[in-house]
Amino acid sequence: MPESVELTDLYSAIEGTAQVMGVACSRAQVWPVLTAYQHVMAPAVISFRAQTGPRGIGDLDCRWTMLPKDLDPYAVALSAGLTTETDHPVGTLPGEIHRQFPVNGYGFDFGVAGGFKKTWSFFDAAAPHSVAALGDLPSMPRSVSENLEFFARHGLADLVNTVGIDYAKRTVNLYFARPSAEAFAPEGIQAILRDAGMSAASEELLHFSEQAFGVYTTMSWDSSKVERVTFAARTVDPLGLPVDMDPSLQRLVKEAPYDTTGRQFVYGISATPKGEAHKIQSYYQWHDRVVSMLEPVDA
């Protein structure tokens, strides 16, 4: 298939953004991913994502979401040789989700350095699913079903609207659709983190979460615990958020090789047993149909 102008422009943006972030970019690594999914580039919401801490060192993620529901990004990655078959449950979980639950759309992540990494399965925002139903899937980490009481105590048990699967790190993210405002209040946040075995939230996290639209948890096959709890907020002015933004994340805002003025960003703070980490998504290609999914709970 001949190269499209849009795909060439996207590669140039990836290469330039990687340079800004100090990440080596290889066309041989990136171009096969772009060509494998180029037929769904037009409807995709495309963003660049960076984070602080050990998980963010040496890579820049490119994220495509809102892909058509007739496209399974993991199947595409396998057929294009972007990832390999595995006998780990992470490889069979996508198929189980897609057979058991109606999926409205998909997404995937690839790292400029790390290659294909993650997929997302998006459910109908108006009809989220229960943690218990997802926990019953044979390939789902047992940590999901073992924490049902945790999710119930914090009003999250029946609100799963997205499942993220990280094939490289072998973790699962459960995203929750519009939790109650209490979940984002200081007492609610502290209760969630305390119950998950995390350190108390910083004042920065408590203040930031007043603007949050969502919360998600990270689970793995190797632990019975909730590994991370992340709160996220959408903004067109990330430098105006009540956070002490790391210089590396500021570069993505200030020096990206495309105009970020008036563009959308999603900023997140993750609580972990080792402290808090920050992350930011800068949207390169945006579609207004996702706005309702990223509104704060009191909007």
PDB file of C-alpha atoms in Angstrom:
ATOM      1  CA  MET A   1       0.000   0.000   0.000  1.00  0.00           C
ATOM      2  CA  PRO A   2       1.484   3.417  -0.963  1.00  0.00           C
ATOM      3  CA  GLU A   3       2.484   5.793   1.792  1.00  0.00           C
ATOM      4  CA  SER A   4      -0.190   8.356   2.639  1.00  0.00           C
ATOM      5  CA  VAL A   5       0.547  11.980   3.397  1.00  0.00           C
ATOM      6  CA  GLU A   6      -1.215  11.585   6.753  1.00  0.00           C
ATOM      7  CA  LEU A   7       0.912   8.601   7.725  1.00  0.00           C
ATOM      8  CA  THR A   8       4.123  10.359   6.692  1.00  0.00           C
ATOM      9  CA  ASP A   9       3.085  13.427   8.707  1.00  0.00           C
ATOM     10  CA  LEU A  10       2.346  11.245  11.737  1.00  0.00           C
ATOM     11  CA  TYR A  11       5.729   9.555  11.492  1.00  0.00           C
ATOM     12  CA  SER A  12       7.408  12.966  11.307  1.00  0.00           C
ATOM     13  CA  ALA A  13       5.512  14.037  14.444  1.00  0.00           C
ATOM     14  CA  ILE A  14       6.534  10.833  16.246  1.00  0.00           C
ATOM     15  CA  GLU A  15      10.166  11.249  15.244  1.00  0.00           C
ATOM     16  CA  GLY A  16      10.218  14.918  16.245  1.00  0.00           C
ATOM     17  CA  THR A  17       8.441  14.309  19.552  1.00  0.00           C
ATOM     18  CA  ALA A  18      10.829  11.479  20.398  1.00  0.00           C
ATOM     19  CA  GLN A  19      13.743  13.807  19.726  1.00  0.00           C
ATOM     20  CA  VAL A  20      12.248  16.419  22.067  1.00  0.00           C
ATOM     21  CA  MET A  21      11.868  13.754  24.747  1.00  0.00           C
ATOM     22  CA  GLY A  22      15.385  12.414  24.263  1.00  0.00           C
ATOM     23  CA  VAL A  23      14.196   9.032  22.978  1.00  0.00           C
ATOM     24  CA  ALA A  24      15.851   7.294  20.040  1.00  0.00           C
ATOM     25  CA  CYS A  25      13.417   6.781  17.156  1.00  0.00           C
ATOM     26  CA  SER A  26      13.959   4.155  14.488  1.00  0.00           C
ATOM     27  CA  ARG A  27      11.853   4.111  11.335  1.00  0.00           C
ATOM     28  CA  ALA A  28      12.412   0.360  11.170  1.00  0.00           C
ATOM     29  CA  GLN A  29      10.729   0.040  14.571  1.00  0.00           C
ATOM     30  CA  VAL A  30       7.867   2.505  14.099  1.00  0.00           C
ATOM     31  CA  TRP A  31       6.874   2.293  10.441  1.00  0.00           C
ATOM     32  CA  PRO A  32       5.645  -1.348  10.512  1.00  0.00           C
ATOM     33  CA  VAL A  33       3.227  -0.420  13.317  1.00  0.00           C
ATOM     34  CA  LEU A  34       1.871   2.547  11.385  1.00  0.00           C
ATOM     35  CA  THR A  35       1.381   0.568   8.198  1.00  0.00           C
ATOM     36  CA  ALA A  36      -0.358  -2.286  10.028  1.00  0.00           C
ATOM     37  CA  TYR A  37      -3.049   0.093  11.289  1.00  0.00           C
ATOM     38  CA  GLN A  38      -3.046   2.806   8.606  1.00  0.00           C
ATOM     39  CA  HIS A  39      -6.494   1.734   7.358  1.00  0.00           C
ATOM     40  CA  VAL A  40      -8.013   2.952  10.652  1.00  0.00           C
ATOM     41  CA  MET A  41      -5.944   6.099  11.095  1.00  0.00           C
ATOM     42  CA  ALA A  42      -8.733   8.487  10.025  1.00  0.00           C
ATOM     43  CA  PRO A  43     -11.190   7.650  12.851  1.00  0.00           C
ATOM     44  CA  ALA A  44      -8.477   7.139  15.476  1.00  0.00           C
ATOM     45  CA  VAL A  45      -7.815   9.486  18.369  1.00  0.00           C
ATOM     46  CA  ILE A  46      -4.003   9.660  18.459  1.00  0.00           C
ATOM     47  CA  SER A  47      -1.872  10.900  21.331  1.00  0.00           C
ATOM     48  CA  PHE A  48       1.675  10.864  22.633  1.00  0.00           C
ATOM     49  CA  ARG A  49       2.244   9.768  26.212  1.00  0.00           C
ATOM     50  CA  ALA A  50       5.144  10.206  28.607  1.00  0.00           C
ATOM     51  CA  GLN A  51       5.538   9.454  32.300  1.00  0.00           C
ATOM     52  CA  THR A  52       7.923   9.923  35.179  1.00  0.00           C
ATOM     53  CA  GLY A  53       9.557   7.162  37.191  1.00  0.00           C
ATOM     54  CA  PRO A  54      11.266   3.946  36.098  1.00  0.00           C
ATOM     55  CA  ARG A  55       8.355   2.907  33.867  1.00  0.00           C
ATOM     56  CA  GLY A  56       8.789   6.009  31.713  1.00  0.00           C
ATOM     57  CA  ILE A  57      12.538   6.017  31.175  1.00  0.00           C
ATOM     58  CA  GLY A  58      13.777   5.644  27.605  1.00  0.00           C
ATOM     59  CA  ASP A  59      10.485   5.479  25.731  1.00  0.00           C
ATOM     60  CA  LEU A  60       7.637   7.535  24.299  1.00  0.00           C
ATOM     61  CA  ASP A  61       4.271   5.885  23.745  1.00  0.00           C
ATOM     62  CA  CYS A  62       1.977   6.567  20.822  1.00  0.00           C
ATOM     63  CA  ARG A  63      -1.641   5.711  21.626  1.00  0.00           C
ATOM     64  CA  TRP A  64      -4.470   5.096  19.136  1.00  0.00           C
ATOM     65  CA  THR A  65      -7.984   4.840  20.588  1.00  0.00           C
ATOM     66  CA  MET A  66     -11.609   4.884  19.423  1.00  0.00           C
ATOM     67  CA  LEU A  67     -10.809   2.316  16.727  1.00  0.00           C
ATOM     68  CA  PRO A  68     -13.759   0.546  15.024  1.00  0.00           C
ATOM     69  CA  LYS A  69     -15.340  -2.327  16.892  1.00  0.00           C
ATOM     70  CA  ASP A  70     -14.728  -4.704  13.998  1.00  0.00           C
ATOM     71  CA  LEU A  71     -10.962  -4.363  14.456  1.00  0.00           C
ATOM     72  CA  ASP A  72      -9.111  -6.395  17.090  1.00  0.00           C
ATOM     73  CA  PRO A  73      -5.762  -4.624  17.552  1.00  0.00           C
ATOM     74  CA  TYR A  74      -4.128  -7.616  19.233  1.00  0.00           C
ATOM     75  CA  ALA A  75      -5.049  -9.859  16.306  1.00  0.00           C
ATOM     76  CA  VAL A  76      -3.621  -7.269  13.907  1.00  0.00           C
ATOM     77  CA  ALA A  77      -0.399  -7.109  15.929  1.00  0.00           C
ATOM     78  CA  LEU A  78      -0.033 -10.891  15.818  1.00  0.00           C
ATOM     79  CA  SER A  79      -0.707 -11.147  12.084  1.00  0.00           C
ATOM     80  CA  ALA A  80       1.697  -8.285  11.310  1.00  0.00           C
ATOM     81  CA  GLY A  81       4.466  -9.774  13.436  1.00  0.00           C
ATOM     82  CA  LEU A  82       4.448  -6.848  15.874  1.00  0.00           C
ATOM     83  CA  THR A  83       4.181  -9.252  18.804  1.00  0.00           C
ATOM     84  CA  THR A  84       4.445 -13.006  19.215  1.00  0.00           C
ATOM     85  CA  GLU A  85       2.136 -15.711  20.480  1.00  0.00           C
ATOM     86  CA  THR A  86       2.475 -16.521  24.162  1.00  0.00           C
ATOM     87  CA  ASP A  87       1.192 -19.262  26.436  1.00  0.00           C
ATOM     88  CA  HIS A  88       0.715 -16.709  29.223  1.00  0.00           C
ATOM     89  CA  PRO A  89      -2.948 -15.821  30.006  1.00  0.00           C
ATOM     90  CA  VAL A  90      -2.268 -12.281  28.748  1.00  0.00           C
ATOM     91  CA  GLY A  91      -2.504 -13.736  25.248  1.00  0.00           C
ATOM     92  CA  THR A  92      -5.897 -15.418  25.685  1.00  0.00           C
ATOM     93  CA  LEU A  93      -7.557 -12.673  27.740  1.00  0.00           C
ATOM     94  CA  PRO A  94      -8.424 -10.382  24.771  1.00  0.00           C
ATOM     95  CA  GLY A  95     -10.384 -13.114  23.011  1.00  0.00           C
ATOM     96  CA  GLU A  96     -12.295 -13.974  26.185  1.00  0.00           C
ATOM     97  CA  ILE A  97     -13.280 -10.339  26.713  1.00  0.00           C
ATOM     98  CA  HIS A  98     -14.395  -9.922  23.108  1.00  0.00           C
ATOM     99  CA  ARG A  99     -16.487 -13.085  23.132  1.00  0.00           C
ATOM    100  CA  GLN A 100     -18.126 -12.447  26.500  1.00  0.00           C
ATOM    101  CA  PHE A 101     -18.804  -8.690  26.390  1.00  0.00           C
ATOM    102  CA  PRO A 102     -20.090  -6.312  23.707  1.00  0.00           C
ATOM    103  CA  VAL A 103     -17.191  -4.054  22.730  1.00  0.00           C
ATOM    104  CA  ASN A 104     -17.810  -0.591  21.275  1.00  0.00           C
ATOM    105  CA  GLY A 105     -14.264   0.062  20.116  1.00  0.00           C
ATOM    106  CA  TYR A 106     -10.595  -0.638  20.622  1.00  0.00           C
ATOM    107  CA  GLY A 107      -7.249   1.019  21.150  1.00  0.00           C
ATOM    108  CA  PHE A 108      -3.567   0.170  21.312  1.00  0.00           C
ATOM    109  CA  ASP A 109      -0.215   1.579  22.452  1.00  0.00           C
ATOM    110  CA  PHE A 110       3.212   1.206  20.968  1.00  0.00           C
ATOM    111  CA  GLY A 111       6.472   2.576  22.251  1.00  0.00           C
ATOM    112  CA  VAL A 112       8.908   4.345  19.934  1.00  0.00           C
ATOM    113  CA  ALA A 113      11.585   2.189  21.552  1.00  0.00           C
ATOM    114  CA  GLY A 114       9.529  -0.658  23.028  1.00  0.00           C
ATOM    115  CA  GLY A 115       7.244  -1.497  20.111  1.00  0.00           C
ATOM    116  CA  PHE A 116       3.702  -2.866  20.475  1.00  0.00           C
ATOM    117  CA  LYS A 117       2.673  -2.846  24.155  1.00  0.00           C
ATOM    118  CA  LYS A 118      -1.005  -2.549  25.058  1.00  0.00           C
ATOM    119  CA  THR A 119      -4.593  -2.806  23.906  1.00  0.00           C
ATOM    120  CA  TRP A 120      -7.851  -1.348  25.186  1.00  0.00           C
ATOM    121  CA  SER A 121     -11.360  -2.722  24.901  1.00  0.00           C
ATOM    122  CA  PHE A 122     -14.017  -0.029  25.338  1.00  0.00           C
ATOM    123  CA  PHE A 123     -17.523  -0.927  26.471  1.00  0.00           C
ATOM    124  CA  ASP A 124     -20.666   1.149  26.050  1.00  0.00           C
ATOM    125  CA  ALA A 125     -20.177   4.085  28.426  1.00  0.00           C
ATOM    126  CA  ALA A 126     -23.877   3.928  29.320  1.00  0.00           C
ATOM    127  CA  ALA A 127     -23.726   0.211  30.144  1.00  0.00           C
ATOM    128  CA  PRO A 128     -20.556  -0.564  32.112  1.00  0.00           C
ATOM    129  CA  HIS A 129     -19.820  -4.073  33.346  1.00  0.00           C
ATOM    130  CA  SER A 130     -19.106  -5.506  36.782  1.00  0.00           C
ATOM    131  CA  VAL A 131     -15.721  -6.359  38.177  1.00  0.00           C
ATOM    132  CA  ALA A 132     -17.168  -9.711  39.241  1.00  0.00           C
ATOM    133  CA  ALA A 133     -18.191 -10.637  35.683  1.00  0.00           C
ATOM    134  CA  LEU A 134     -14.756  -9.730  34.362  1.00  0.00           C
ATOM    135  CA  GLY A 135     -13.094 -11.583  37.227  1.00  0.00           C
ATOM    136  CA  ASP A 136     -14.885 -14.768  36.148  1.00  0.00           C
ATOM    137  CA  LEU A 137     -12.970 -14.891  32.857  1.00  0.00           C
ATOM    138  CA  PRO A 138     -10.523 -17.818  32.993  1.00  0.00           C
ATOM    139  CA  SER A 139      -7.533 -15.733  31.883  1.00  0.00           C
ATOM    140  CA  MET A 140      -8.218 -12.672  34.037  1.00  0.00           C
ATOM    141  CA  PRO A 141      -5.691 -12.200  36.876  1.00  0.00           C
ATOM    142  CA  ARG A 142      -7.036 -13.721  40.093  1.00  0.00           C
ATOM    143  CA  SER A 143      -6.214 -10.432  41.789  1.00  0.00           C
ATOM    144  CA  VAL A 144      -9.349  -9.005  40.139  1.00  0.00           C
ATOM    145  CA  SER A 145     -11.783 -11.447  41.762  1.00  0.00           C
ATOM    146  CA  GLU A 146      -9.792 -11.440  45.002  1.00  0.00           C
ATOM    147  CA  ASN A 147     -10.422  -7.701  45.414  1.00  0.00           C
ATOM    148  CA  LEU A 148     -14.182  -7.621  44.827  1.00  0.00           C
ATOM    149  CA  GLU A 149     -14.822  -6.263  48.324  1.00  0.00           C
ATOM    150  CA  PHE A 150     -12.348  -3.451  47.708  1.00  0.00           C
ATOM    151  CA  PHE A 151     -14.174  -2.352  44.554  1.00  0.00           C
ATOM    152  CA  ALA A 152     -17.572  -2.654  46.234  1.00  0.00           C
ATOM    153  CA  ARG A 153     -16.531  -0.574  49.255  1.00  0.00           C
ATOM    154  CA  HIS A 154     -15.536   2.307  47.004  1.00  0.00           C
ATOM    155  CA  GLY A 155     -18.534   2.257  44.676  1.00  0.00           C
ATOM    156  CA  LEU A 156     -16.626   0.866  41.698  1.00  0.00           C
ATOM    157  CA  ALA A 157     -17.915  -2.706  41.487  1.00  0.00           C
ATOM    158  CA  ASP A 158     -20.325  -2.178  38.568  1.00  0.00           C
ATOM    159  CA  LEU A 159     -18.616   0.643  36.672  1.00  0.00           C
ATOM    160  CA  VAL A 160     -15.979  -0.945  34.417  1.00  0.00           C
ATOM    161  CA  ASN A 161     -16.141   0.719  31.010  1.00  0.00           C
ATOM    162  CA  THR A 162     -12.657  -0.112  29.674  1.00  0.00           C
ATOM    163  CA  VAL A 163     -10.115  -2.887  30.086  1.00  0.00           C
ATOM    164  CA  GLY A 164      -6.475  -2.240  29.248  1.00  0.00           C
ATOM    165  CA  ILE A 165      -4.022  -5.109  28.742  1.00  0.00           C
ATOM    166  CA  ASP A 166      -0.266  -4.546  28.884  1.00  0.00           C
ATOM    167  CA  TYR A 167       1.423  -7.439  27.091  1.00  0.00           C
ATOM    168  CA  ALA A 168       4.959  -6.285  27.885  1.00  0.00           C
ATOM    169  CA  LYS A 169       4.464  -5.806  31.639  1.00  0.00           C
ATOM    170  CA  ARG A 170       1.678  -8.413  31.932  1.00  0.00           C
ATOM    171  CA  THR A 171      -0.773  -6.243  33.794  1.00  0.00           C
ATOM    172  CA  VAL A 172      -4.448  -5.344  33.421  1.00  0.00           C
ATOM    173  CA  ASN A 173      -6.045  -1.932  33.929  1.00  0.00           C
ATOM    174  CA  LEU A 174      -9.696  -1.584  34.923  1.00  0.00           C
ATOM    175  CA  TYR A 175     -11.120   1.852  34.085  1.00  0.00           C
ATOM    176  CA  PHE A 176     -14.253   2.980  35.885  1.00  0.00           C
ATOM    177  CA  ALA A 177     -17.056   4.986  34.300  1.00  0.00           C
ATOM    178  CA  ARG A 178     -17.892   8.178  36.195  1.00  0.00           C
ATOM    179  CA  PRO A 179     -17.510   7.152  39.834  1.00  0.00           C
ATOM    180  CA  SER A 180     -19.378   9.203  42.397  1.00  0.00           C
ATOM    181  CA  ALA A 181     -17.955  12.556  43.467  1.00  0.00           C
ATOM    182  CA  GLU A 182     -17.134  11.006  46.844  1.00  0.00           C
ATOM    183  CA  ALA A 183     -14.432   8.903  45.201  1.00  0.00           C
ATOM    184  CA  PHE A 184     -12.562  12.095  44.261  1.00  0.00           C
ATOM    185  CA  ALA A 185     -13.053  13.864  47.571  1.00  0.00           C
ATOM    186  CA  PRO A 186      -9.995  13.870  49.867  1.00  0.00           C
ATOM    187  CA  GLU A 187     -11.576  11.364  52.262  1.00  0.00           C
ATOM    188  CA  GLY A 188     -12.539   9.093  49.365  1.00  0.00           C
ATOM    189  CA  ILE A 189      -9.089   9.156  47.812  1.00  0.00           C
ATOM    190  CA  GLN A 190      -7.367   8.502  51.125  1.00  0.00           C
ATOM    191  CA  ALA A 191      -9.749   5.611  51.833  1.00  0.00           C
ATOM    192  CA  ILE A 192      -9.113   4.029  48.412  1.00  0.00           C
ATOM    193  CA  LEU A 193      -5.351   4.271  48.791  1.00  0.00           C
ATOM    194  CA  ARG A 194      -5.357   3.091  52.387  1.00  0.00           C
ATOM    195  CA  ASP A 195      -7.524   0.112  51.470  1.00  0.00           C
ATOM    196  CA  ALA A 196      -5.191  -0.718  48.571  1.00  0.00           C
ATOM    197  CA  GLY A 197      -2.164  -0.667  50.841  1.00  0.00           C
ATOM    198  CA  MET A 198      -0.716   2.538  49.385  1.00  0.00           C
ATOM    199  CA  SER A 199       0.854   5.449  51.205  1.00  0.00           C
ATOM    200  CA  ALA A 200      -1.390   8.407  52.037  1.00  0.00           C
ATOM    201  CA  ALA A 201      -2.103  10.708  49.099  1.00  0.00           C
ATOM    202  CA  SER A 202      -0.011  13.854  48.775  1.00  0.00           C
ATOM    203  CA  GLU A 203      -1.667  17.252  49.002  1.00  0.00           C
ATOM    204  CA  GLU A 204      -0.836  17.624  45.311  1.00  0.00           C
ATOM    205  CA  LEU A 205      -2.846  14.526  44.414  1.00  0.00           C
ATOM    206  CA  LEU A 206      -5.774  15.592  46.598  1.00  0.00           C
ATOM    207  CA  HIS A 207      -5.908  19.034  44.990  1.00  0.00           C
ATOM    208  CA  PHE A 208      -5.424  17.676  41.467  1.00  0.00           C
ATOM    209  CA  SER A 209      -8.229  15.136  41.863  1.00  0.00           C
ATOM    210  CA  GLU A 210     -10.795  17.894  42.293  1.00  0.00           C
ATOM    211  CA  GLN A 211     -10.652  18.117  38.475  1.00  0.00           C
ATOM    212  CA  ALA A 212     -10.480  14.398  37.753  1.00  0.00           C
ATOM    213  CA  PHE A 213     -12.834  12.566  35.414  1.00  0.00           C
ATOM    214  CA  GLY A 214     -11.661   9.032  36.047  1.00  0.00           C
ATOM    215  CA  VAL A 215      -9.881   6.502  38.170  1.00  0.00           C
ATOM    216  CA  TYR A 216      -8.353   3.190  37.197  1.00  0.00           C
ATOM    217  CA  THR A 217      -6.535   0.359  38.906  1.00  0.00           C
ATOM    218  CA  THR A 218      -3.653  -1.815  37.757  1.00  0.00           C
ATOM    219  CA  MET A 219      -3.571  -5.530  38.584  1.00  0.00           C
ATOM    220  CA  SER A 220      -1.226  -8.370  37.635  1.00  0.00           C
ATOM    221  CA  TRP A 221      -1.021 -12.155  37.508  1.00  0.00           C
ATOM    222  CA  ASP A 222       1.907 -12.089  39.942  1.00  0.00           C
ATOM    223  CA  SER A 223       0.240 -10.454  42.944  1.00  0.00           C
ATOM    224  CA  SER A 224      -3.074 -10.518  44.781  1.00  0.00           C
ATOM    225  CA  LYS A 225      -2.839  -6.780  45.463  1.00  0.00           C
ATOM    226  CA  VAL A 226      -3.919  -3.664  43.619  1.00  0.00           C
ATOM    227  CA  GLU A 227      -0.586  -2.482  42.204  1.00  0.00           C
ATOM    228  CA  ARG A 228      -1.495   1.095  41.245  1.00  0.00           C
ATOM    229  CA  VAL A 229      -4.403   3.502  41.485  1.00  0.00           C
ATOM    230  CA  THR A 230      -4.440   6.350  38.969  1.00  0.00           C
ATOM    231  CA  PHE A 231      -6.533   9.515  38.838  1.00  0.00           C
ATOM    232  CA  ALA A 232      -6.777  11.444  35.556  1.00  0.00           C
ATOM    233  CA  ALA A 233      -8.016  14.871  34.428  1.00  0.00           C
ATOM    234  CA  ARG A 234      -8.544  16.417  30.982  1.00  0.00           C
ATOM    235  CA  THR A 235      -7.318  19.936  30.246  1.00  0.00           C
ATOM    236  CA  VAL A 236      -6.331  22.279  27.432  1.00  0.00           C
ATOM    237  CA  ASP A 237      -3.918  24.038  29.808  1.00  0.00           C
ATOM    238  CA  PRO A 238      -1.726  21.402  31.455  1.00  0.00           C
ATOM    239  CA  LEU A 239       0.749  24.011  32.675  1.00  0.00           C
ATOM    240  CA  GLY A 240      -2.114  25.514  34.687  1.00  0.00           C
ATOM    241  CA  LEU A 241      -2.820  22.321  36.631  1.00  0.00           C
ATOM    242  CA  PRO A 242      -2.087  22.342  40.377  1.00  0.00           C
ATOM    243  CA  VAL A 243       0.908  20.039  39.970  1.00  0.00           C
ATOM    244  CA  ASP A 244       4.664  20.368  40.073  1.00  0.00           C
ATOM    245  CA  MET A 245       5.194  19.127  36.524  1.00  0.00           C
ATOM    246  CA  ASP A 246       8.426  17.321  35.793  1.00  0.00           C
ATOM    247  CA  PRO A 247      10.623  19.093  33.194  1.00  0.00           C
ATOM    248  CA  SER A 248      10.433  16.060  30.908  1.00  0.00           C
ATOM    249  CA  LEU A 249       6.636  16.320  30.816  1.00  0.00           C
ATOM    250  CA  GLN A 250       6.823  20.062  30.283  1.00  0.00           C
ATOM    251  CA  ARG A 251       8.875  19.442  27.153  1.00  0.00           C
ATOM    252  CA  LEU A 252       6.029  17.445  25.650  1.00  0.00           C
ATOM    253  CA  VAL A 253       3.772  20.472  26.170  1.00  0.00           C
ATOM    254  CA  LYS A 254       6.155  23.248  25.190  1.00  0.00           C
ATOM    255  CA  GLU A 255       8.404  21.739  22.518  1.00  0.00           C
ATOM    256  CA  ALA A 256       6.323  19.172  20.645  1.00  0.00           C
ATOM    257  CA  PRO A 257       6.796  19.551  16.854  1.00  0.00           C
ATOM    258  CA  TYR A 258       3.124  20.358  16.355  1.00  0.00           C
ATOM    259  CA  ASP A 259       1.023  23.188  17.745  1.00  0.00           C
ATOM    260  CA  THR A 260      -0.331  22.164  21.154  1.00  0.00           C
ATOM    261  CA  THR A 261      -2.199  25.448  21.728  1.00  0.00           C
ATOM    262  CA  GLY A 262      -5.836  24.690  22.457  1.00  0.00           C
ATOM    263  CA  ARG A 263      -5.276  20.965  22.071  1.00  0.00           C
ATOM    264  CA  GLN A 264      -6.471  18.396  24.553  1.00  0.00           C
ATOM    265  CA  PHE A 265      -4.271  16.812  27.218  1.00  0.00           C
ATOM    266  CA  VAL A 266      -4.957  14.170  29.841  1.00  0.00           C
ATOM    267  CA  TYR A 267      -2.812  14.314  32.960  1.00  0.00           C
ATOM    268  CA  GLY A 268      -2.644  11.498  35.477  1.00  0.00           C
ATOM    269  CA  ILE A 269      -1.150  10.825  38.886  1.00  0.00           C
ATOM    270  CA  SER A 270      -0.581   7.206  39.892  1.00  0.00           C
ATOM    271  CA  ALA A 271      -0.309   6.131  43.512  1.00  0.00           C
ATOM    272  CA  THR A 272       1.972   3.143  44.018  1.00  0.00           C
ATOM    273  CA  PRO A 273       3.517   1.463  47.065  1.00  0.00           C
ATOM    274  CA  LYS A 274       6.751   3.284  46.149  1.00  0.00           C
ATOM    275  CA  GLY A 275       5.192   6.741  45.819  1.00  0.00           C
ATOM    276  CA  GLU A 276       3.417   8.797  43.188  1.00  0.00           C
ATOM    277  CA  ALA A 277       4.239   9.027  39.487  1.00  0.00           C
ATOM    278  CA  HIS A 278       2.962  11.529  36.921  1.00  0.00           C
ATOM    279  CA  LYS A 279       2.012  11.014  33.279  1.00  0.00           C
ATOM    280  CA  ILE A 280       0.687  13.139  30.447  1.00  0.00           C
ATOM    281  CA  GLN A 281      -0.997  12.503  27.098  1.00  0.00           C
ATOM    282  CA  SER A 282      -0.738  15.128  24.370  1.00  0.00           C
ATOM    283  CA  TYR A 283      -3.386  14.669  21.683  1.00  0.00           C
ATOM    284  CA  TYR A 284      -2.120  14.835  18.108  1.00  0.00           C
ATOM    285  CA  GLN A 285      -5.422  13.854  16.465  1.00  0.00           C
ATOM    286  CA  TRP A 286      -8.656  14.481  18.344  1.00  0.00           C
ATOM    287  CA  HIS A 287     -12.336  13.760  17.724  1.00  0.00           C
ATOM    288  CA  ASP A 288     -15.052  15.545  19.710  1.00  0.00           C
ATOM    289  CA  ARG A 289     -17.005  12.327  20.185  1.00  0.00           C
ATOM    290  CA  VAL A 290     -14.724  11.406  23.090  1.00  0.00           C
ATOM    291  CA  VAL A 291     -15.351  14.595  25.088  1.00  0.00           C
ATOM    292  CA  SER A 292     -18.190  13.097  27.129  1.00  0.00           C
ATOM    293  CA  MET A 293     -15.906  10.271  28.271  1.00  0.00           C
ATOM    294  CA  LEU A 294     -13.363  12.694  29.765  1.00  0.00           C
ATOM    295  CA  GLU A 295     -15.498  15.141  31.735  1.00  0.00           C
ATOM    296  CA  PRO A 296     -14.988  15.649  35.470  1.00  0.00           C
ATOM    297  CA  VAL A 297     -17.671  14.025  37.604  1.00  0.00           C
ATOM    298  CA  ASP A 298     -19.288  17.336  38.567  1.00  0.00           C
ATOM    299  CA  ALA A 299     -19.474  18.662  34.977  1.00  0.00           C
TER     300      ALA A 299
END
